[in-house]
């Protein structure tokens, strides 16, 4: 049955596809547009990969994507120099020799001793492809049959899908429940904002999967919640949208999380002596216990998100002077409420009286709450990992096999949280005000480069974790796509997806006076060309049925009790007495 499957797949791949090419896994070092080092099984960086050259063969091999490069080597690809393992043999000739990838050197040695690697020289594979003239060279036909023979001889039973490890309580940093209880109230209390009109929950509400349900949200000055939020009125109305999609908060308390935000501008790092590399640099206070706690400080210091305009309140005025100067003002506000003051004394051993509460305790409490409240590892997929075969239906099970197998999704969405915490360029449709740098004269977002100042990081953004992804749309750093399916299709063919994308795609709360700015960047053909040209992800095509299976699998990552019955929920009221944002 396995042999039949190999023959069948080979036949379909080489006789029904228009280009008739031989799909050979390659790394970025070979410059092959079809597959990159991070998109094939193993994901080793280019310097670790070689093409064996023991046959002396020199052939012009046709590749999917209409590229043709000469290389020297037998019909085995991606040999790891140090481990002596074949890493990517599952891509050989488009035939899934899944059981062969990763075998030890002894297997490779037997392959060479058997003489199979010499098949190429006997079948005259030196001919150049004539596909562009509508013909196939005899060498290319020979290559097809050599691939078929090789796949038949080396075929072994397909191994079980390499699923990620289960996520559980042990994967999270320790959290104090009393501190988390303070954090719950602070998360929903608008006392943390300069004008006392917006809370953390306004943009990260459980009603929208810990996001806000919009492509680009409305921060300080807006009215309402979610997609129906308005831009305010009169002097208080907003001047621009929040430049990026509000990221979901699920499982950010995991101990592996060392970098947050779309561009990674908050990360664990000893560079400034306070344990973190942040926009506050050396002015970030000591004592923050996690990268999540460090991150919690910066919306409070952002004019667009929570601080307000420079002439509107004492917090924004202080932030205008220096990024850290608004935090002591907020801390004094909070500890002045007797309920908060006593809770801090009870929850923190080093706090003996409310006057000792600083922004550090506030941030650590917020982080404790977010870590507990948005902790999710009870999805159907988790039940499947625990041994419940019935937890996934057949479509979701097929999607999982594709996701962790030949579709290549897990190359970036790796591990128990489904993120490699790295940065990649997807070439998403550009729009919105962008998170501009001080010297940017146009509305654009350069992504990771804004933090690293490295040109190669232009238009790269952090890989989002995927648990509860069905609840957290729209998708992409700017919320360019409304559905999971649209986002998958963009990954597979960015050029086609951008061509079909229209300004009706994003979910943007209606703000008439901002509409001329929302899509201004799309009129700059040079900037659009730069954004479109930067692409790190090259994935093989998938059928409509396979895409539907991937969607089904991603839907299976939605938590059950963790979503419907979280540890804290939305409080009825907060100590400041300010209104609490409820579900719409």
C-alpha atoms as one frame of an Amber mdcrd trajectory, in Angstrom:
protein
   0.000   0.000   0.000   2.879   2.335   0.796   4.527   1.586  -2.540   1.245
   2.279  -4.340   0.957   5.590  -2.519   4.457   6.596  -3.590   3.792   5.720
  -7.215   0.447   7.494  -7.169   1.878  10.685  -5.693   4.784  10.643  -8.080
   2.427  10.219 -11.031   0.246  13.120  -9.935   3.186  15.360  -9.192   5.033
  14.883 -12.459   2.335  14.237 -15.017  -0.518  16.489 -13.932   1.375  19.555
 -12.773   2.042  22.044 -15.501   5.724  22.521 -14.876   6.590  18.860 -14.432
   9.470  19.884 -12.204  11.399  17.881  -9.679  10.703  19.307  -6.256  13.992
  19.247  -4.405  14.181  20.695  -0.935  16.709  23.485  -0.791  17.783  26.130
   1.642  18.020  29.842   1.076  21.666  29.436   0.223  20.722  27.818  -3.060
  18.287  30.631  -3.824  15.440  28.315  -4.767  12.143  30.223  -4.579   9.939
  27.211  -3.857  11.189  26.232  -0.416  13.237  28.040   2.222  15.244  26.651
   5.115  12.542  27.493   7.661   9.763  25.975   5.586  11.007  22.416   5.325
  11.253  19.764   7.991  14.180  20.370  10.294  14.517  24.100   9.711  18.304
  24.112   9.910  20.005  27.339   8.861  21.680  27.359   5.483  25.293  26.957
   6.716  24.419  23.514   8.105  23.256  22.118   4.758  25.230  20.653   1.897
  24.426  18.816  -1.305  26.504  15.612  -1.468  28.888  15.554  -4.397  30.130
  11.991  -4.493  28.816  11.192  -7.974  30.377  14.031  -9.904  26.969  14.611
 -11.500  26.314  18.021 -12.988  22.679  18.491 -13.898  20.318  21.324 -14.648
  17.400  20.523 -12.378  14.015  22.188 -12.988  12.337  23.505  -9.839   8.794
  24.445  -9.043   8.506  28.198  -9.463  10.135  28.183 -12.908  13.659  28.441
 -11.528  16.465  26.255 -12.808  19.841  25.914 -11.166  22.726  23.549 -11.779
  23.998  21.547  -8.851  26.439  18.770  -8.235  25.236  15.776  -6.293  23.252
  12.532  -6.272  19.511  12.296  -6.008  19.523  12.808  -2.263  19.196  16.302
  -0.869  19.873  18.332   2.267  22.546  16.295   3.992  23.433  17.695   7.432
  27.186  18.090   7.647  27.648  17.523  11.378  24.927  15.061  12.308  25.399
  13.048   9.090  21.626  12.887   8.723  19.401  13.351   5.715  17.119  16.081
   6.945  14.798  16.842   4.064  14.469  13.611   2.131  10.695  13.827   2.557
  10.735  16.421  -0.250  12.725  14.265  -2.685  11.066  14.439  -6.124   7.830
  15.496  -4.477   7.472  11.931  -3.212   6.815  11.660   0.513   9.578   9.377
   1.755   8.597  10.481   5.226  10.173   7.544   6.983  13.598   8.263   5.512
  14.163  11.791   6.821  16.505  11.840   9.795  17.897   8.312   9.419  21.405
   7.681  10.721  24.580   7.685   8.682  24.454   3.888   8.461  21.331   4.099
   6.288  23.013   6.616   4.028  26.052   4.395   3.821  23.977   1.385   2.771
  22.324   3.573   0.165  25.698   4.518  -1.290  27.074   0.953  -1.087  24.017
  -0.332  -2.935  24.992   1.839  -5.865  21.608   3.550  -6.051  23.236   6.950
  -5.917  24.863   6.122  -9.238  21.509   5.739 -11.011  21.832   9.316 -12.208
  25.005   8.700 -14.199  23.522   5.651 -15.946  20.367   7.506 -16.916  22.147
  10.539 -18.386  20.743  13.294 -16.184  22.967  15.988 -17.603  20.390  17.421
 -19.993  18.939  20.877 -19.435  15.197  21.210 -19.079  13.305  22.200 -22.219
  10.045  22.932 -20.435   9.908  26.472 -21.694   9.787  25.142 -25.259   6.981
  22.762 -24.273   9.223  19.667 -24.320  10.982  17.409 -21.857  14.538  16.332
 -22.314  15.358  12.634 -22.102  17.424  13.468 -19.035  14.422  14.974 -17.304
  12.245  11.955 -18.115  15.022   9.763 -16.769  15.077  11.862 -13.628  11.367
  11.192 -13.147  11.837   7.449 -13.349  14.992   7.574 -11.259  13.001   9.382
  -8.597  10.263   6.796  -8.811  12.720   3.927  -8.525  14.540   5.587  -5.660
  11.299   6.268  -3.810  10.178   2.668  -4.308  13.425   1.167  -3.013  13.839
   3.442  -0.021  10.194   3.677   1.017   9.509   2.810   4.629   6.312   3.024
   6.669   5.418   6.620   7.409   6.212   7.583  11.001   3.704   9.091  13.370
   3.240  12.822  12.961   5.755  14.748  15.052   3.313  16.644  17.284   4.544
  19.315  19.710   4.856  18.648  23.426   1.792  19.263  25.573   1.485  22.618
  27.310   0.758  22.543  31.042   1.061  24.439  34.340   4.742  23.541  34.669
   5.474  25.572  31.528   4.500  28.852  33.208   6.331  31.186  35.552   5.074
  30.971  39.160   2.231  33.365  39.945   0.903  34.666  43.262  -2.911  34.467
  43.364  -3.245  37.533  45.625  -1.203  39.608  43.219  -3.285  38.293  40.332
  -6.456  39.419  42.146  -5.069  42.960  42.255  -4.129  42.649  38.605  -7.670
  41.693  37.642  -9.047  44.936  39.066  -6.269  47.039  37.562  -6.710  45.399
  34.152 -10.303  46.647  34.001  -9.750  49.933  35.859  -9.406  53.077  33.751
  -7.406  54.686  36.568  -4.243  53.561  34.729  -4.934  55.888  31.781  -4.040
  59.538  31.661  -7.588  60.777  31.130  -9.200  57.926  33.099 -11.157  56.872
  30.010  -9.569  53.598  28.845  -8.346  50.404  30.501  -6.163  47.499  29.434
  -9.342  45.495  28.845 -10.693  47.999  26.326  -8.249  46.657  23.741  -7.763
  43.171  25.238 -11.238  42.098  26.215 -12.288  38.471  26.724 -15.341  39.146
  24.560 -12.900  39.360  21.642 -10.522  36.600  22.656  -8.272  39.022  24.600
  -8.010  41.326  21.578 -10.501  43.931  20.296 -12.050  42.400  17.172 -10.707
  45.127  14.878  -7.852  45.314  12.409  -6.521  48.545  13.878  -8.089  49.635
  17.121  -9.114  52.950  18.608  -7.226  53.821  21.735  -7.397  56.787  24.097
 -10.278  59.139  23.260 -12.553  56.518  21.741 -15.951  55.457  22.993 -17.349
  51.934  23.180 -15.875  48.486  22.734 -14.784  46.328  19.807 -15.720  46.997
  16.168 -18.482  49.398  17.234 -16.050  51.657  19.098 -16.112  55.223  17.792
 -13.425  57.852  17.496 -14.883  60.213  20.061 -16.102  63.768  19.629 -14.901
  67.343  19.801 -11.563  68.069  21.406 -11.295  64.489  22.706 -11.655  62.755
  19.356  -8.768  60.594  18.191  -6.152  61.837  15.734  -5.041  58.429  14.461
  -5.755  54.755  14.928  -3.572  52.432  16.984  -0.968  51.524  14.354  -1.030
  47.737  14.821  -3.488  44.966  15.543  -4.034  44.403  19.272  -2.249  41.101
  20.002  -4.014  38.388  21.957  -2.707  37.604  25.449  -3.022  33.813  25.546
  -0.193  31.988  27.330   2.129  34.993  27.493   3.006  33.931  31.021   4.820
  30.840  29.736   8.431  30.687  30.847   9.659  30.359  27.247   8.304  33.790
  26.306  11.301  36.087  26.184  10.093  38.676  23.679   6.728  40.379  23.148
   5.042  42.876  20.820   4.871  42.602  17.049   8.355  44.068  16.575   9.881
  42.532  19.709  10.723  45.871  21.278  10.293  44.402  24.768  12.528  41.430
  25.542  14.554  39.792  28.269  18.063  41.167  28.037  20.688  42.309  30.581
  21.843  45.154  28.344  20.550  47.982  30.568  21.079  46.368  33.960  17.357
  45.987  34.706  16.881  42.644  32.953  15.093  43.914  29.843  15.614  45.666
  26.540  12.722  48.107  26.170  11.976  51.570  24.797  12.656  52.876  28.325
  16.224  51.543  28.158  18.040  52.322  31.440  15.004  54.179  32.816  12.978
  51.001  33.201  12.674  50.384  36.965  14.269  47.417  38.694  12.200  44.555
  40.101   9.944  43.578  37.203   9.563  39.806  37.381   8.785  38.913  33.747
   8.796  40.217  30.221   4.994  40.354  30.497   5.305  42.729  33.461   7.742
  44.911  31.524   5.382  45.045  28.565   2.446  46.104  30.757   4.075  49.468
  31.415   4.240  50.758  27.872   0.572  51.214  26.927   0.385  53.559  29.949
   3.184  55.625  28.404   1.695  55.687  24.898  -0.170  58.810  23.808  -2.384
  56.830  21.404  -3.117  53.931  23.699  -3.623  55.168  27.278  -1.658  58.308
  28.199  -3.556  60.871  26.123  -2.398  64.096  24.486   0.514  66.058  25.925
  -1.663  68.938  27.179  -4.555  66.843  28.450  -3.354  65.458  31.797  -0.409
  65.217  34.148   0.548  61.705  33.020   0.876  62.543  29.334   2.738  65.744
  30.163   5.257  63.792  32.239   5.659  61.136  29.534   6.389  63.867  27.006
   9.321  64.887  29.209  10.641  61.311  29.536   9.016  57.939  28.980   9.276
  56.775  32.618   8.044  59.918  34.363   4.353  59.151  34.070   4.577  55.866
  35.981   5.083  57.368  39.491   1.995  59.528  38.933  -0.094  56.470  38.055
   1.275  54.532  41.048   0.305  57.361  43.401  -3.202  57.401  41.939  -3.630
  53.676  42.521  -2.280  53.436  46.059  -4.417  56.388  47.137  -7.504  54.177
  47.016  -7.724  52.347  50.381  -8.891  49.064  48.828  -5.913  48.943  46.486
  -3.479  50.017  49.199  -4.512  47.236  51.577  -4.496  44.617  48.815  -0.894
  45.478  47.951   0.148  45.259  51.617  -1.468  41.819  51.858  -0.045  40.496
  48.583   3.581  41.720  48.646   5.870  40.764  51.513   8.101  43.803  51.071
   5.190  46.292  51.124   4.337  47.347  54.681   2.232  50.401  53.912   0.433
  51.698  50.795   2.876  54.559  50.315   5.514  52.020  49.302   3.585  50.806
  46.254   5.327  51.641  42.976   4.677  50.994  39.328   6.721  47.784  39.703
   4.129  46.168  41.984   1.380  47.359  39.667   3.084  45.829  36.616   3.850
  42.561  38.419   0.214  42.309  39.498  -1.022  42.910  35.959   1.351  40.218
  34.684   0.187  37.759  37.344  -3.433  38.287  36.313  -2.775  38.017  32.585
  -0.732  34.872  33.102  -3.514  33.125  35.045  -6.549  34.524  33.248  -5.327
  33.918  29.710  -3.745  30.517  30.272  -5.186  27.983  27.856  -4.215  24.369
  27.214  -7.544  22.527  27.342  -8.490  22.539  23.667  -9.661  19.493  21.683
  -6.127  19.259  20.321  -4.782  19.061  23.876  -7.224  16.244  24.579  -5.964
  14.529  21.440  -2.359  14.885  22.615  -3.407  13.332  25.919  -4.619  10.225
  24.095  -8.250  10.949  23.212  -8.284   9.946  19.530 -11.917  11.044  19.191
 -11.140  14.637  20.255 -10.325  15.571  16.646 -12.605  14.733  13.754 -11.101
  13.361  10.559 -10.803  16.770   8.912  -9.008  18.332  11.887  -6.769  15.263
  12.163  -5.781  15.628   8.506  -5.153  19.316   9.113  -2.862  18.477  12.022
  -0.877  16.045   9.887  -0.508  18.711   7.198   0.370  21.423   9.716   3.161
  19.407  11.304   4.111  17.691   8.071   4.318  18.601   4.429   2.432  21.915
   4.641   5.396  23.304   6.587   3.359  25.440   9.023   5.225  24.243  12.108
   8.483  25.568  10.707   7.532  28.920  12.250   4.544  28.013  14.428   6.647
  25.663  16.496   6.433  24.259  19.999   3.596  23.960  22.471   2.569  27.603
  21.999   2.856  27.408  18.197   5.415  30.193  17.825   9.156  30.188  17.263
   9.284  33.717  18.762  11.206  34.789  15.669  10.482  37.447  13.039   9.383
  36.838   9.456   8.234  38.906   6.492   4.924  37.794   4.982   4.326  40.657
   2.562   0.899  41.501   3.992  -1.155  44.227   2.277  -0.004  47.589   3.593
  -2.419  50.099   5.112  -2.999  52.185   8.211  -0.848  54.826   9.883   1.923
  52.342  10.613   4.214  52.424  13.609   6.495  55.044  12.150   9.934  55.965
  13.394  10.801  59.564  14.230  12.424  60.155  10.861   9.781  58.384   8.759
   7.999  60.917   6.593   5.394  58.459   5.310   2.777  56.254   6.941   4.587
  52.934   6.914   5.570  50.147   9.273   9.036  48.637   8.923   8.442  46.012
  11.600  11.403  44.509  13.412  13.830  46.916  11.777  12.331  49.704  13.869
  13.713  47.952  16.937  16.885  46.318  15.634  17.977  48.990  13.107  19.103
  46.074  10.933  18.150  46.447   7.285  17.564  42.713   6.909  14.784  42.955
   9.530  12.671  45.308   7.418   8.980  44.323   7.311   9.497  41.335   9.590
   7.076  40.698  12.458   6.997  38.220  15.322   5.343  34.870  14.718   2.032
  34.907  16.616   1.111  31.999  18.856  -1.959  30.148  17.576  -3.874  28.848
  20.567  -7.425  30.258  20.509  -6.710  31.732  17.099 -10.341  31.230  16.087
 -11.274  33.863  18.699  -8.651  36.481  17.932  -9.224  37.731  14.378  -8.567
  39.796  12.327  -5.145  38.367  11.514  -1.711  39.758  10.743   0.256  42.548
  12.399  -2.190  45.033  10.877  -5.260  42.796  10.861  -5.287  42.614   7.076
  -7.430  39.464   6.910 -10.716  38.683   8.615 -10.613  34.895   8.464  -8.137
  32.123   9.113  -8.658  30.808   5.605  -7.720  34.154   4.055  -4.552  34.253
   6.153  -3.578  30.726   5.118  -4.108  31.547   1.453  -1.888  34.597   1.814
   0.898  32.430   3.239   0.650  30.132   0.236   0.538  32.819  -2.460   1.135
  36.375  -1.199   1.134  37.876  -4.673  -2.282  36.470  -5.561  -3.699  37.324
  -2.130  -2.549  40.941  -2.383  -4.041  41.204  -5.860  -7.425  40.097  -4.524
  -7.267  42.204  -1.356  -9.402  45.339  -1.229  -9.818  48.166   1.250 -13.046
  46.504   2.402 -11.093  43.568   3.866  -9.956  45.071   7.181 -12.349  45.678
  10.066 -11.913  49.366  10.825 -14.294  51.231  13.155 -15.791  54.086  11.188
 -13.773  57.267  11.720 -14.588  59.524   8.735 -11.858  62.079   9.351  -9.192
  59.348   9.259 -10.303  57.617   6.065  -7.940  59.603   3.793  -5.011  58.442
   5.961  -6.055  54.796   6.377  -4.907  53.766   2.914  -2.527  56.581   2.005
   0.531  54.310   1.933  -1.002  52.277  -0.879  -0.551  55.260  -3.194   3.223
  55.110  -2.729   4.255  52.568  -5.348   7.877  52.549  -4.217   6.995  51.718
  -0.619   4.513  49.083  -1.763   7.197  47.535  -3.943   9.608  47.402  -1.000
   7.047  45.753   1.263   5.914  43.264  -1.361   9.458  42.273  -2.273  10.398
  41.296   1.286   9.272  37.724   1.812  10.676  34.997   4.048   7.970  32.361
   3.705   7.788  29.986   0.719   5.316  27.162   1.139   4.072  24.488  -1.273
   0.611  24.882  -2.771  -2.346  23.255  -1.061  -5.719  22.215  -2.404  -8.979
  23.784  -1.225  -9.737  20.615   0.732  -6.351  20.739   2.443  -6.835  24.401
   3.342 -10.218  23.515   4.856  -8.487  20.796   6.896  -5.900  23.265   8.159
  -8.695  25.628   9.208 -10.427  22.762  11.019  -7.215  21.944  12.872  -6.645
  25.563  13.894 -10.210  25.720  15.171  -9.387  22.702  17.337  -6.871  24.852
  19.245  -9.681  26.774  20.961  -9.770  26.211  24.706 -12.867  25.001  26.508
 -13.116  25.827  30.233 -10.185  28.222  29.985 -12.247  30.367  27.612 -15.763
  29.980  28.983 -14.927  29.868  32.689 -11.658  31.738  33.372 -10.260  32.047
  36.902 -11.359  35.672  37.416 -13.604  37.011  34.674 -14.815  40.594  34.336
 -15.342  42.349  37.689 -18.637  44.082  38.420 -16.794  47.146  39.682 -13.310
  48.469  40.434 -11.957  50.419  43.442 -11.738  53.704  41.527 -15.458  53.620
  40.821 -14.844  54.252  37.119 -17.049  52.340  34.639 -15.963  48.826  33.653
 -16.061  47.795  29.996 -18.567  44.965  29.685 -19.154  42.635  26.757 -21.163
  44.361  24.017
